[in-house]
Amino acid sequence: MTQKLFLSDEEIGEILGIEDVKSSLAALERAGFPARDPLVGNRRYWPACKRYFDAAYGITKSSASQPQSDGAERWDD
């Protein structure tokens, strides 16, 4: 199965579990959410949308792949 890269607002709303997708995404777009691209049927690039939420909720590639440290670990050469 091929994953789509560009999704309609309705598809994004379904993934996010948002019923009033039109007003929700309009508000998110004003806050920096990726805009619709007219070159691909006014769809949004899903990886950028996911990155938006990952950043908004403090999940980044580096923080997700590294355990949280309290500074007590000792590193040996």
mmCIF file with all atom_site columns, N, CA and C in Angstrom:
data_model
loop_
_atom_site.group_PDB
_atom_site.id
_atom_site.type_symbol
_atom_site.label_atom_id
_atom_site.label_alt_id
_atom_site.label_comp_id
_atom_site.label_asym_id
_atom_site.label_entity_id
_atom_site.label_seq_id
_atom_site.pdbx_PDB_ins_code
_atom_site.Cartn_x
_atom_site.Cartn_y
_atom_site.Cartn_z
_atom_site.occupancy
_atom_site.B_iso_or_equiv
_atom_site.pdbx_formal_charge
_atom_site.auth_seq_id
_atom_site.auth_comp_id
_atom_site.auth_asym_id
_atom_site.auth_atom_id
_atom_site.pdbx_PDB_model_num
ATOM 1   N N  . MET A 1 1  ? 0.845   -1.195 0.000  1.00 0.00 ? 1  MET A N  1
ATOM 2   C CA . MET A 1 1  ? 0.000   0.000  0.000  1.00 0.00 ? 1  MET A CA 1
ATOM 3   C C  . MET A 1 1  ? 0.887   1.254  0.000  1.00 0.00 ? 1  MET A C  1
ATOM 4   N N  . THR A 1 2  ? 0.574   2.184  -0.843 1.00 0.00 ? 2  THR A N  1
ATOM 5   C CA . THR A 1 2  ? 1.318   3.434  -0.947 1.00 0.00 ? 2  THR A CA 1
ATOM 6   C C  . THR A 1 2  ? 0.693   4.484  -0.033 1.00 0.00 ? 2  THR A C  1
ATOM 7   N N  . GLN A 1 3  ? 1.527   5.149  0.746  1.00 0.00 ? 3  GLN A N  1
ATOM 8   C CA . GLN A 1 3  ? 1.035   6.247  1.574  1.00 0.00 ? 3  GLN A CA 1
ATOM 9   C C  . GLN A 1 3  ? 1.022   7.517  0.748  1.00 0.00 ? 3  GLN A C  1
ATOM 10  N N  . LYS A 1 4  ? -0.041  8.283  0.875  1.00 0.00 ? 4  LYS A N  1
ATOM 11  C CA . LYS A 1 4  ? -0.125  9.565  0.178  1.00 0.00 ? 4  LYS A CA 1
ATOM 12  C C  . LYS A 1 4  ? 0.695   10.606 0.923  1.00 0.00 ? 4  LYS A C  1
ATOM 13  N N  . LEU A 1 5  ? 1.332   11.485 0.180  1.00 0.00 ? 5  LEU A N  1
ATOM 14  C CA . LEU A 1 5  ? 2.080   12.582 0.784  1.00 0.00 ? 5  LEU A CA 1
ATOM 15  C C  . LEU A 1 5  ? 1.224   13.826 0.927  1.00 0.00 ? 5  LEU A C  1
ATOM 16  N N  . PHE A 1 6  ? 0.294   14.029 0.010  1.00 0.00 ? 6  PHE A N  1
ATOM 17  C CA . PHE A 1 6  ? -0.564  15.209 0.036  1.00 0.00 ? 6  PHE A CA 1
ATOM 18  C C  . PHE A 1 6  ? -1.983  14.779 0.372  1.00 0.00 ? 6  PHE A C  1
ATOM 19  N N  . LEU A 1 7  ? -2.538  15.376 1.428  1.00 0.00 ? 7  LEU A N  1
ATOM 20  C CA . LEU A 1 7  ? -3.863  14.999 1.911  1.00 0.00 ? 7  LEU A CA 1
ATOM 21  C C  . LEU A 1 7  ? -4.821  16.177 1.858  1.00 0.00 ? 7  LEU A C  1
ATOM 22  N N  . SER A 1 8  ? -6.082  15.867 1.655  1.00 0.00 ? 8  SER A N  1
ATOM 23  C CA . SER A 1 8  ? -7.122  16.892 1.712  1.00 0.00 ? 8  SER A CA 1
ATOM 24  C C  . SER A 1 8  ? -7.367  17.262 3.173  1.00 0.00 ? 8  SER A C  1
ATOM 25  N N  . ASP A 1 9  ? -8.012  18.388 3.374  1.00 0.00 ? 9  ASP A N  1
ATOM 26  C CA . ASP A 1 9  ? -8.340  18.800 4.745  1.00 0.00 ? 9  ASP A CA 1
ATOM 27  C C  . ASP A 1 9  ? -9.214  17.760 5.428  1.00 0.00 ? 9  ASP A C  1
ATOM 28  N N  . GLU A 1 10 ? -10.118 17.154 4.678  1.00 0.00 ? 10 GLU A N  1
ATOM 29  C CA . GLU A 1 10 ? -11.000 16.135 5.246  1.00 0.00 ? 10 GLU A CA 1
ATOM 30  C C  . GLU A 1 10 ? -10.191 14.917 5.705  1.00 0.00 ? 10 GLU A C  1
ATOM 31  N N  . GLU A 1 11 ? -9.203  14.513 4.902  1.00 0.00 ? 11 GLU A N  1
ATOM 32  C CA . GLU A 1 11 ? -8.356  13.377 5.292  1.00 0.00 ? 11 GLU A CA 1
ATOM 33  C C  . GLU A 1 11 ? -7.539  13.708 6.536  1.00 0.00 ? 11 GLU A C  1
ATOM 34  N N  . ILE A 1 12 ? -7.030  14.930 6.598  1.00 0.00 ? 12 ILE A N  1
ATOM 35  C CA . ILE A 1 12 ? -6.258  15.346 7.778  1.00 0.00 ? 12 ILE A CA 1
ATOM 36  C C  . ILE A 1 12 ? -7.167  15.390 8.998  1.00 0.00 ? 12 ILE A C  1
ATOM 37  N N  . GLY A 1 13 ? -8.364  15.935 8.834  1.00 0.00 ? 13 GLY A N  1
ATOM 38  C CA . GLY A 1 13 ? -9.317  15.965 9.938  1.00 0.00 ? 13 GLY A CA 1
ATOM 39  C C  . GLY A 1 13 ? -9.648  14.580 10.445 1.00 0.00 ? 13 GLY A C  1
ATOM 40  N N  . GLU A 1 14 ? -9.760  13.625 9.544  1.00 0.00 ? 14 GLU A N  1
ATOM 41  C CA . GLU A 1 14 ? -10.044 12.244 9.927  1.00 0.00 ? 14 GLU A CA 1
ATOM 42  C C  . GLU A 1 14 ? -8.890  11.657 10.739 1.00 0.00 ? 14 GLU A C  1
ATOM 43  N N  . ILE A 1 15 ? -7.660  11.896 10.283 1.00 0.00 ? 15 ILE A N  1
ATOM 44  C CA . ILE A 1 15 ? -6.480  11.409 11.003 1.00 0.00 ? 15 ILE A CA 1
ATOM 45  C C  . ILE A 1 15 ? -6.415  12.019 12.402 1.00 0.00 ? 15 ILE A C  1
ATOM 46  N N  . LEU A 1 16 ? -6.704  13.322 12.491 1.00 0.00 ? 16 LEU A N  1
ATOM 47  C CA . LEU A 1 16 ? -6.604  14.031 13.767 1.00 0.00 ? 16 LEU A CA 1
ATOM 48  C C  . LEU A 1 16 ? -7.817  13.835 14.665 1.00 0.00 ? 16 LEU A C  1
ATOM 49  N N  . GLY A 1 17 ? -8.900  13.344 14.088 1.00 0.00 ? 17 GLY A N  1
ATOM 50  C CA . GLY A 1 17 ? -10.120 13.175 14.875 1.00 0.00 ? 17 GLY A CA 1
ATOM 51  C C  . GLY A 1 17 ? -10.849 14.483 15.107 1.00 0.00 ? 17 GLY A C  1
ATOM 52  N N  . ILE A 1 18 ? -10.755 15.404 14.152 1.00 0.00 ? 18 ILE A N  1
ATOM 53  C CA . ILE A 1 18 ? -11.394 16.717 14.254 1.00 0.00 ? 18 ILE A CA 1
ATOM 54  C C  . ILE A 1 18 ? -12.654 16.713 13.404 1.00 0.00 ? 18 ILE A C  1
ATOM 55  N N  . GLU A 1 19 ? -13.786 17.048 14.029 1.00 0.00 ? 19 GLU A N  1
ATOM 56  C CA . GLU A 1 19 ? -15.040 17.080 13.280 1.00 0.00 ? 19 GLU A CA 1
ATOM 57  C C  . GLU A 1 19 ? -15.196 18.365 12.479 1.00 0.00 ? 19 GLU A C  1
ATOM 58  N N  . ASP A 1 20 ? -14.948 19.510 13.093 1.00 0.00 ? 20 ASP A N  1
ATOM 59  C CA . ASP A 1 20 ? -15.088 20.797 12.412 1.00 0.00 ? 20 ASP A CA 1
ATOM 60  C C  . ASP A 1 20 ? -13.740 21.165 11.792 1.00 0.00 ? 20 ASP A C  1
ATOM 61  N N  . VAL A 1 21 ? -13.349 20.378 10.804 1.00 0.00 ? 21 VAL A N  1
ATOM 62  C CA . VAL A 1 21 ? -12.010 20.489 10.243 1.00 0.00 ? 21 VAL A CA 1
ATOM 63  C C  . VAL A 1 21 ? -11.764 21.831 9.567  1.00 0.00 ? 21 VAL A C  1
ATOM 64  N N  . LYS A 1 22 ? -12.755 22.390 8.918  1.00 0.00 ? 22 LYS A N  1
ATOM 65  C CA . LYS A 1 22 ? -12.553 23.634 8.164  1.00 0.00 ? 22 LYS A CA 1
ATOM 66  C C  . LYS A 1 22 ? -12.109 24.783 9.076  1.00 0.00 ? 22 LYS A C  1
ATOM 67  N N  . SER A 1 23 ? -12.821 25.027 10.152 1.00 0.00 ? 23 SER A N  1
ATOM 68  C CA . SER A 1 23 ? -12.438 26.133 11.032 1.00 0.00 ? 23 SER A CA 1
ATOM 69  C C  . SER A 1 23 ? -11.200 25.797 11.862 1.00 0.00 ? 23 SER A C  1
ATOM 70  N N  . SER A 1 24 ? -11.053 24.530 12.233 1.00 0.00 ? 24 SER A N  1
ATOM 71  C CA . SER A 1 24 ? -9.875  24.135 13.013 1.00 0.00 ? 24 SER A CA 1
ATOM 72  C C  . SER A 1 24 ? -8.598  24.329 12.214 1.00 0.00 ? 24 SER A C  1
ATOM 73  N N  . LEU A 1 25 ? -8.587  23.861 10.960 1.00 0.00 ? 25 LEU A N  1
ATOM 74  C CA . LEU A 1 25 ? -7.378  24.000 10.152 1.00 0.00 ? 25 LEU A CA 1
ATOM 75  C C  . LEU A 1 25 ? -7.127  25.449 9.755  1.00 0.00 ? 25 LEU A C  1
ATOM 76  N N  . ALA A 1 26 ? -8.187  26.231 9.600  1.00 0.00 ? 26 ALA A N  1
ATOM 77  C CA . ALA A 1 26 ? -8.001  27.657 9.292  1.00 0.00 ? 26 ALA A CA 1
ATOM 78  C C  . ALA A 1 26 ? -7.290  28.346 10.461 1.00 0.00 ? 26 ALA A C  1
ATOM 79  N N  . ALA A 1 27 ? -7.700  28.023 11.683 1.00 0.00 ? 27 ALA A N  1
ATOM 80  C CA . ALA A 1 27 ? -7.051  28.601 12.868 1.00 0.00 ? 27 ALA A CA 1
ATOM 81  C C  . ALA A 1 27 ? -5.607  28.112 12.987 1.00 0.00 ? 27 ALA A C  1
ATOM 82  N N  . LEU A 1 28 ? -5.389  26.832 12.725 1.00 0.00 ? 28 LEU A N  1
ATOM 83  C CA . LEU A 1 28 ? -4.033  26.292 12.778 1.00 0.00 ? 28 LEU A CA 1
ATOM 84  C C  . LEU A 1 28 ? -3.136  26.931 11.726 1.00 0.00 ? 28 LEU A C  1
ATOM 85  N N  . GLU A 1 29 ? -3.693  27.167 10.544 1.00 0.00 ? 29 GLU A N  1
ATOM 86  C CA . GLU A 1 29 ? -2.906  27.781 9.474  1.00 0.00 ? 29 GLU A CA 1
ATOM 87  C C  . GLU A 1 29 ? -2.446  29.182 9.874  1.00 0.00 ? 29 GLU A C  1
ATOM 88  N N  . ARG A 1 30 ? -3.271  29.921 10.578 1.00 0.00 ? 30 ARG A N  1
ATOM 89  C CA . ARG A 1 30 ? -2.867  31.252 11.055 1.00 0.00 ? 30 ARG A CA 1
ATOM 90  C C  . ARG A 1 30 ? -1.732  31.139 12.064 1.00 0.00 ? 30 ARG A C  1
ATOM 91  N N  . ALA A 1 31 ? -1.595  29.964 12.690 1.00 0.00 ? 31 ALA A N  1
ATOM 92  C CA . ALA A 1 31 ? -0.538  29.746 13.680 1.00 0.00 ? 31 ALA A CA 1
ATOM 93  C C  . ALA A 1 31 ? 0.685   29.055 13.077 1.00 0.00 ? 31 ALA A C  1
ATOM 94  N N  . GLY A 1 32 ? 0.742   28.958 11.735 1.00 0.00 ? 32 GLY A N  1
ATOM 95  C CA . GLY A 1 32 ? 1.923   28.395 11.100 1.00 0.00 ? 32 GLY A CA 1
ATOM 96  C C  . GLY A 1 32 ? 1.769   27.003 10.525 1.00 0.00 ? 32 GLY A C  1
ATOM 97  N N  . PHE A 1 33 ? 0.573   26.426 10.594 1.00 0.00 ? 33 PHE A N  1
ATOM 98  C CA . PHE A 1 33 ? 0.319   25.104 10.016 1.00 0.00 ? 33 PHE A CA 1
ATOM 99  C C  . PHE A 1 33 ? 0.525   25.180 8.510  1.00 0.00 ? 33 PHE A C  1
ATOM 100 N N  . PRO A 1 34 ? 1.078   24.132 7.884  1.00 0.00 ? 34 PRO A N  1
ATOM 101 C CA . PRO A 1 34 ? 1.341   24.175 6.440  1.00 0.00 ? 34 PRO A CA 1
ATOM 102 C C  . PRO A 1 34 ? 0.091   24.505 5.611  1.00 0.00 ? 34 PRO A C  1
ATOM 103 N N  . ALA A 1 35 ? 0.280   25.387 4.646  1.00 0.00 ? 35 ALA A N  1
ATOM 104 C CA . ALA A 1 35 ? -0.831  25.826 3.785  1.00 0.00 ? 35 ALA A CA 1
ATOM 105 C C  . ALA A 1 35 ? -1.128  24.782 2.709  1.00 0.00 ? 35 ALA A C  1
ATOM 106 N N  . ARG A 1 36 ? -2.311  24.904 2.125  1.00 0.00 ? 36 ARG A N  1
ATOM 107 C CA . ARG A 1 36 ? -2.689  24.056 0.991  1.00 0.00 ? 36 ARG A CA 1
ATOM 108 C C  . ARG A 1 36 ? -1.875  24.480 -0.228 1.00 0.00 ? 36 ARG A C  1
ATOM 109 N N  . ASP A 1 37 ? -1.508  23.508 -1.048 1.00 0.00 ? 37 ASP A N  1
ATOM 110 C CA . ASP A 1 37 ? -0.713  23.768 -2.239 1.00 0.00 ? 37 ASP A CA 1
ATOM 111 C C  . ASP A 1 37 ? -1.590  23.610 -3.480 1.00 0.00 ? 37 ASP A C  1
ATOM 112 N N  . PRO A 1 38 ? -1.808  24.694 -4.229 1.00 0.00 ? 38 PRO A N  1
ATOM 113 C CA . PRO A 1 38 ? -2.667  24.618 -5.419 1.00 0.00 ? 38 PRO A CA 1
ATOM 114 C C  . PRO A 1 38 ? -2.111  23.711 -6.512 1.00 0.00 ? 38 PRO A C  1
ATOM 115 N N  . LEU A 1 39 ? -0.820  23.456 -6.502 1.00 0.00 ? 39 LEU A N  1
ATOM 116 C CA . LEU A 1 39 ? -0.226  22.585 -7.524 1.00 0.00 ? 39 LEU A CA 1
ATOM 117 C C  . LEU A 1 39 ? -0.605  21.121 -7.355 1.00 0.00 ? 39 LEU A C  1
ATOM 118 N N  . VAL A 1 40 ? -1.078  20.767 -6.175 1.00 0.00 ? 40 VAL A N  1
ATOM 119 C CA . VAL A 1 40 ? -1.463  19.371 -5.913 1.00 0.00 ? 40 VAL A CA 1
ATOM 120 C C  . VAL A 1 40 ? -2.914  19.302 -5.434 1.00 0.00 ? 40 VAL A C  1
ATOM 121 N N  . GLY A 1 41 ? -3.776  20.078 -6.076 1.00 0.00 ? 41 GLY A N  1
ATOM 122 C CA . GLY A 1 41 ? -5.202  20.010 -5.777 1.00 0.00 ? 41 GLY A CA 1
ATOM 123 C C  . GLY A 1 41 ? -5.592  20.597 -4.437 1.00 0.00 ? 41 GLY A C  1
ATOM 124 N N  . ASN A 1 42 ? -4.881  21.629 -3.999 1.00 0.00 ? 42 ASN A N  1
ATOM 125 C CA . ASN A 1 42 ? -5.150  22.280 -2.711 1.00 0.00 ? 42 ASN A CA 1
ATOM 126 C C  . ASN A 1 42 ? -5.071  21.316 -1.536 1.00 0.00 ? 42 ASN A C  1
ATOM 127 N N  . ARG A 1 43 ? -4.123  20.420 -1.613 1.00 0.00 ? 43 ARG A N  1
ATOM 128 C CA . ARG A 1 43 ? -3.891  19.484 -0.509 1.00 0.00 ? 43 ARG A CA 1
ATOM 129 C C  . ARG A 1 43 ? -2.668  19.944 0.267  1.00 0.00 ? 43 ARG A C  1
ATOM 130 N N  . ARG A 1 44 ? -2.526  19.406 1.467  1.00 0.00 ? 44 ARG A N  1
ATOM 131 C CA . ARG A 1 44 ? -1.397  19.771 2.333  1.00 0.00 ? 44 ARG A CA 1
ATOM 132 C C  . ARG A 1 44 ? -0.391  18.624 2.369  1.00 0.00 ? 44 ARG A C  1
ATOM 133 N N  . TYR A 1 45 ? 0.870   18.987 2.460  1.00 0.00 ? 45 TYR A N  1
ATOM 134 C CA . TYR A 1 45 ? 1.946   17.993 2.518  1.00 0.00 ? 45 TYR A CA 1
ATOM 135 C C  . TYR A 1 45 ? 1.944   17.380 3.916  1.00 0.00 ? 45 TYR A C  1
ATOM 136 N N  . TRP A 1 46 ? 1.535   16.120 4.017  1.00 0.00 ? 46 TRP A N  1
ATOM 137 C CA . TRP A 1 46 ? 1.337   15.492 5.317  1.00 0.00 ? 46 TRP A CA 1
ATOM 138 C C  . TRP A 1 46 ? 2.596   15.454 6.180  1.00 0.00 ? 46 TRP A C  1
ATOM 139 N N  . PRO A 1 47 ? 3.788   15.100 5.649  1.00 0.00 ? 47 PRO A N  1
ATOM 140 C CA . PRO A 1 47 ? 4.961   15.106 6.532  1.00 0.00 ? 47 PRO A CA 1
ATOM 141 C C  . PRO A 1 47 ? 5.193   16.461 7.209  1.00 0.00 ? 47 PRO A C  1
ATOM 142 N N  . ALA A 1 48 ? 4.924   17.562 6.513  1.00 0.00 ? 48 ALA A N  1
ATOM 143 C CA . ALA A 1 48 ? 5.083   18.891 7.122  1.00 0.00 ? 48 ALA A CA 1
ATOM 144 C C  . ALA A 1 48 ? 4.018   19.118 8.192  1.00 0.00 ? 48 ALA A C  1
ATOM 145 N N  . CYS A 1 49 ? 2.815   18.627 7.955  1.00 0.00 ? 49 CYS A N  1
ATOM 146 C CA . CYS A 1 49 ? 1.745   18.757 8.952  1.00 0.00 ? 49 CYS A CA 1
ATOM 147 C C  . CYS A 1 49 ? 2.116   17.993 10.221 1.00 0.00 ? 49 CYS A C  1
ATOM 148 N N  . LYS A 1 50 ? 2.619   16.786 10.041 1.00 0.00 ? 50 LYS A N  1
ATOM 149 C CA . LYS A 1 50 ? 3.026   15.976 11.201 1.00 0.00 ? 50 LYS A CA 1
ATOM 150 C C  . LYS A 1 50 ? 4.166   16.655 11.954 1.00 0.00 ? 50 LYS A C  1
ATOM 151 N N  . ARG A 1 51 ? 5.147   17.204 11.214 1.00 0.00 ? 51 ARG A N  1
ATOM 152 C CA . ARG A 1 51 ? 6.252   17.927 11.869 1.00 0.00 ? 51 ARG A CA 1
ATOM 153 C C  . ARG A 1 51 ? 5.745   19.112 12.670 1.00 0.00 ? 51 ARG A C  1
ATOM 154 N N  . TYR A 1 52 ? 4.709   19.796 12.159 1.00 0.00 ? 52 TYR A N  1
ATOM 155 C CA . TYR A 1 52 ? 4.116   20.922 12.878 1.00 0.00 ? 52 TYR A CA 1
ATOM 156 C C  . TYR A 1 52 ? 3.627   20.459 14.255 1.00 0.00 ? 52 TYR A C  1
ATOM 157 N N  . PHE A 1 53 ? 2.873   19.363 14.276 1.00 0.00 ? 53 PHE A N  1
ATOM 158 C CA . PHE A 1 53 ? 2.355   18.865 15.551 1.00 0.00 ? 53 PHE A CA 1
ATOM 159 C C  . PHE A 1 53 ? 3.457   18.311 16.431 1.00 0.00 ? 53 PHE A C  1
ATOM 160 N N  . ASP A 1 54 ? 4.439   17.617 15.848 1.00 0.00 ? 54 ASP A N  1
ATOM 161 C CA . ASP A 1 54 ? 5.554   17.108 16.646 1.00 0.00 ? 54 ASP A CA 1
ATOM 162 C C  . ASP A 1 54 ? 6.286   18.251 17.342 1.00 0.00 ? 54 ASP A C  1
ATOM 163 N N  . ALA A 1 55 ? 6.518   19.335 16.625 1.00 0.00 ? 55 ALA A N  1
ATOM 164 C CA . ALA A 1 55 ? 7.189   20.491 17.226 1.00 0.00 ? 55 ALA A CA 1
ATOM 165 C C  . ALA A 1 55 ? 6.305   21.152 18.280 1.00 0.00 ? 55 ALA A C  1
ATOM 166 N N  . ALA A 1 56 ? 5.015   21.258 18.001 1.00 0.00 ? 56 ALA A N  1
ATOM 167 C CA . ALA A 1 56 ? 4.093   21.910 18.938 1.00 0.00 ? 56 ALA A CA 1
ATOM 168 C C  . ALA A 1 56 ? 3.984   21.141 20.259 1.00 0.00 ? 56 ALA A C  1
ATOM 169 N N  . TYR A 1 57 ? 4.180   19.826 20.201 1.00 0.00 ? 57 TYR A N  1
ATOM 170 C CA . TYR A 1 57 ? 4.054   19.010 21.396 1.00 0.00 ? 57 TYR A CA 1
ATOM 171 C C  . TYR A 1 57 ? 5.389   18.513 21.922 1.00 0.00 ? 57 TYR A C  1
ATOM 172 N N  . GLY A 1 58 ? 6.483   19.128 21.446 1.00 0.00 ? 58 GLY A N  1
ATOM 173 C CA . GLY A 1 58 ? 7.799   18.845 21.997 1.00 0.00 ? 58 GLY A CA 1
ATOM 174 C C  . GLY A 1 58 ? 8.404   17.529 21.561 1.00 0.00 ? 58 GLY A C  1
ATOM 175 N N  . ILE A 1 59 ? 7.931   16.975 20.451 1.00 0.00 ? 59 ILE A N  1
ATOM 176 C CA . ILE A 1 59 ? 8.497   15.726 19.959 1.00 0.00 ? 59 ILE A CA 1
ATOM 177 C C  . ILE A 1 59 ? 9.352   16.051 18.748 1.00 0.00 ? 59 ILE A C  1
ATOM 178 N N  . THR A 1 60 ? 10.646  15.794 18.875 1.00 0.00 ? 60 THR A N  1
ATOM 179 C CA . THR A 1 60 ? 11.549  16.014 17.750 1.00 0.00 ? 60 THR A CA 1
ATOM 180 C C  . THR A 1 60 ? 12.318  14.734 17.512 1.00 0.00 ? 60 THR A C  1
ATOM 181 N N  . LYS A 1 61 ? 12.961  14.642 16.379 1.00 0.00 ? 61 LYS A N  1
ATOM 182 C CA . LYS A 1 61 ? 13.728  13.449 16.054 1.00 0.00 ? 61 LYS A CA 1
ATOM 183 C C  . LYS A 1 61 ? 14.793  13.190 17.115 1.00 0.00 ? 61 LYS A C  1
ATOM 184 N N  . SER A 1 62 ? 15.478  14.242 17.545 1.00 0.00 ? 62 SER A N  1
ATOM 185 C CA . SER A 1 62 ? 16.548  14.052 18.520 1.00 0.00 ? 62 SER A CA 1
ATOM 186 C C  . SER A 1 62 ? 15.999  13.694 19.897 1.00 0.00 ? 62 SER A C  1
ATOM 187 N N  . SER A 1 63 ? 14.903  14.318 20.337 1.00 0.00 ? 63 SER A N  1
ATOM 188 C CA . SER A 1 63 ? 14.369  14.007 21.656 1.00 0.00 ? 63 SER A CA 1
ATOM 189 C C  . SER A 1 63 ? 13.666  12.660 21.671 1.00 0.00 ? 63 SER A C  1
ATOM 190 N N  . ALA A 1 64 ? 13.106  12.246 20.544 1.00 0.00 ? 64 ALA A N  1
ATOM 191 C CA . ALA A 1 64 ? 12.406  10.970 20.492 1.00 0.00 ? 64 ALA A CA 1
ATOM 192 C C  . ALA A 1 64 ? 13.387  9.804  20.479 1.00 0.00 ? 64 ALA A C  1
ATOM 193 N N  . SER A 1 65 ? 14.586  10.006 19.942 1.00 0.00 ? 65 SER A N  1
ATOM 194 C CA . SER A 1 65 ? 15.531  8.904  19.816 1.00 0.00 ? 65 SER A CA 1
ATOM 195 C C  . SER A 1 65 ? 16.497  8.818  20.993 1.00 0.00 ? 65 SER A C  1
ATOM 196 N N  . GLN A 1 66 ? 16.510  9.817  21.860 1.00 0.00 ? 66 GLN A N  1
ATOM 197 C CA . GLN A 1 66 ? 17.432  9.816  22.982 1.00 0.00 ? 66 GLN A CA 1
ATOM 198 C C  . GLN A 1 66 ? 16.654  9.781  24.286 1.00 0.00 ? 66 GLN A C  1
ATOM 199 N N  . PRO A 1 67 ? 17.097  8.942  25.233 1.00 0.00 ? 67 PRO A N  1
ATOM 200 C CA . PRO A 1 67 ? 16.422  8.928  26.531 1.00 0.00 ? 67 PRO A CA 1
ATOM 201 C C  . PRO A 1 67 ? 16.625  10.246 27.266 1.00 0.00 ? 67 PRO A C  1
ATOM 202 N N  . GLN A 1 68 ? 15.656  10.604 28.074 1.00 0.00 ? 68 GLN A N  1
ATOM 203 C CA . GLN A 1 68 ? 15.778  11.815 28.876 1.00 0.00 ? 68 GLN A CA 1
ATOM 204 C C  . GLN A 1 68 ? 16.849  11.597 29.936 1.00 0.00 ? 68 GLN A C  1
ATOM 205 N N  . SER A 1 69 ? 17.631  12.596 30.183 1.00 0.00 ? 69 SER A N  1
ATOM 206 C CA . SER A 1 69 ? 18.726  12.482 31.128 1.00 0.00 ? 69 SER A CA 1
ATOM 207 C C  . SER A 1 69 ? 18.497  13.412 32.312 1.00 0.00 ? 69 SER A C  1
ATOM 208 N N  . ASP A 1 70 ? 18.812  12.913 33.501 1.00 0.00 ? 70 ASP A N  1
ATOM 209 C CA . ASP A 1 70 ? 18.752  13.775 34.679 1.00 0.00 ? 70 ASP A CA 1
ATOM 210 C C  . ASP A 1 70 ? 20.132  14.325 35.005 1.00 0.00 ? 70 ASP A C  1
ATOM 211 N N  . GLY A 1 71 ? 21.117  14.028 34.138 1.00 0.00 ? 71 GLY A N  1
ATOM 212 C CA . GLY A 1 71 ? 22.474  14.526 34.322 1.00 0.00 ? 71 GLY A CA 1
ATOM 213 C C  . GLY A 1 71 ? 23.339  13.657 35.211 1.00 0.00 ? 71 GLY A C  1
ATOM 214 N N  . ALA A 1 72 ? 22.796  12.553 35.728 1.00 0.00 ? 72 ALA A N  1
ATOM 215 C CA . ALA A 1 72 ? 23.545  11.711 36.662 1.00 0.00 ? 72 ALA A CA 1
ATOM 216 C C  . ALA A 1 72 ? 24.414  10.669 35.970 1.00 0.00 ? 72 ALA A C  1
ATOM 217 N N  . GLU A 1 73 ? 24.211  10.436 34.680 1.00 0.00 ? 73 GLU A N  1
ATOM 218 C CA . GLU A 1 73 ? 24.986  9.421  33.989 1.00 0.00 ? 73 GLU A CA 1
ATOM 219 C C  . GLU A 1 73 ? 26.452  9.852  33.870 1.00 0.00 ? 73 GLU A C  1
ATOM 220 N N  . ARG A 1 74 ? 27.330  8.855  33.870 1.00 0.00 ? 74 ARG A N  1
ATOM 221 C CA . ARG A 1 74 ? 28.727  9.113  33.676 1.00 0.00 ? 74 ARG A CA 1
ATOM 222 C C  . ARG A 1 74 ? 29.125  8.471  32.343 1.00 0.00 ? 74 ARG A C  1
ATOM 223 N N  . TRP A 1 75 ? 29.865  9.235  31.545 1.00 0.00 ? 75 TRP A N  1
ATOM 224 C CA . TRP A 1 75 ? 30.269  8.740  30.233 1.00 0.00 ? 75 TRP A CA 1
ATOM 225 C C  . TRP A 1 75 ? 31.737  8.362  30.298 1.00 0.00 ? 75 TRP A C  1
ATOM 226 N N  . ASP A 1 76 ? 32.045  7.128  29.921 1.00 0.00 ? 76 ASP A N  1
ATOM 227 C CA . ASP A 1 76 ? 33.436  6.658  29.876 1.00 0.00 ? 76 ASP A CA 1
ATOM 228 C C  . ASP A 1 76 ? 33.970  6.776  28.463 1.00 0.00 ? 76 ASP A C  1
ATOM 229 N N  . ASP A 1 77 ? 35.259  7.143  28.342 1.00 0.00 ? 77 ASP A N  1
ATOM 230 C CA . ASP A 1 77 ? 35.868  7.240  27.013 1.00 0.00 ? 77 ASP A CA 1
ATOM 231 C C  . ASP A 1 77 ? 36.230  5.883  26.505 1.00 0.00 ? 77 ASP A C  1
#
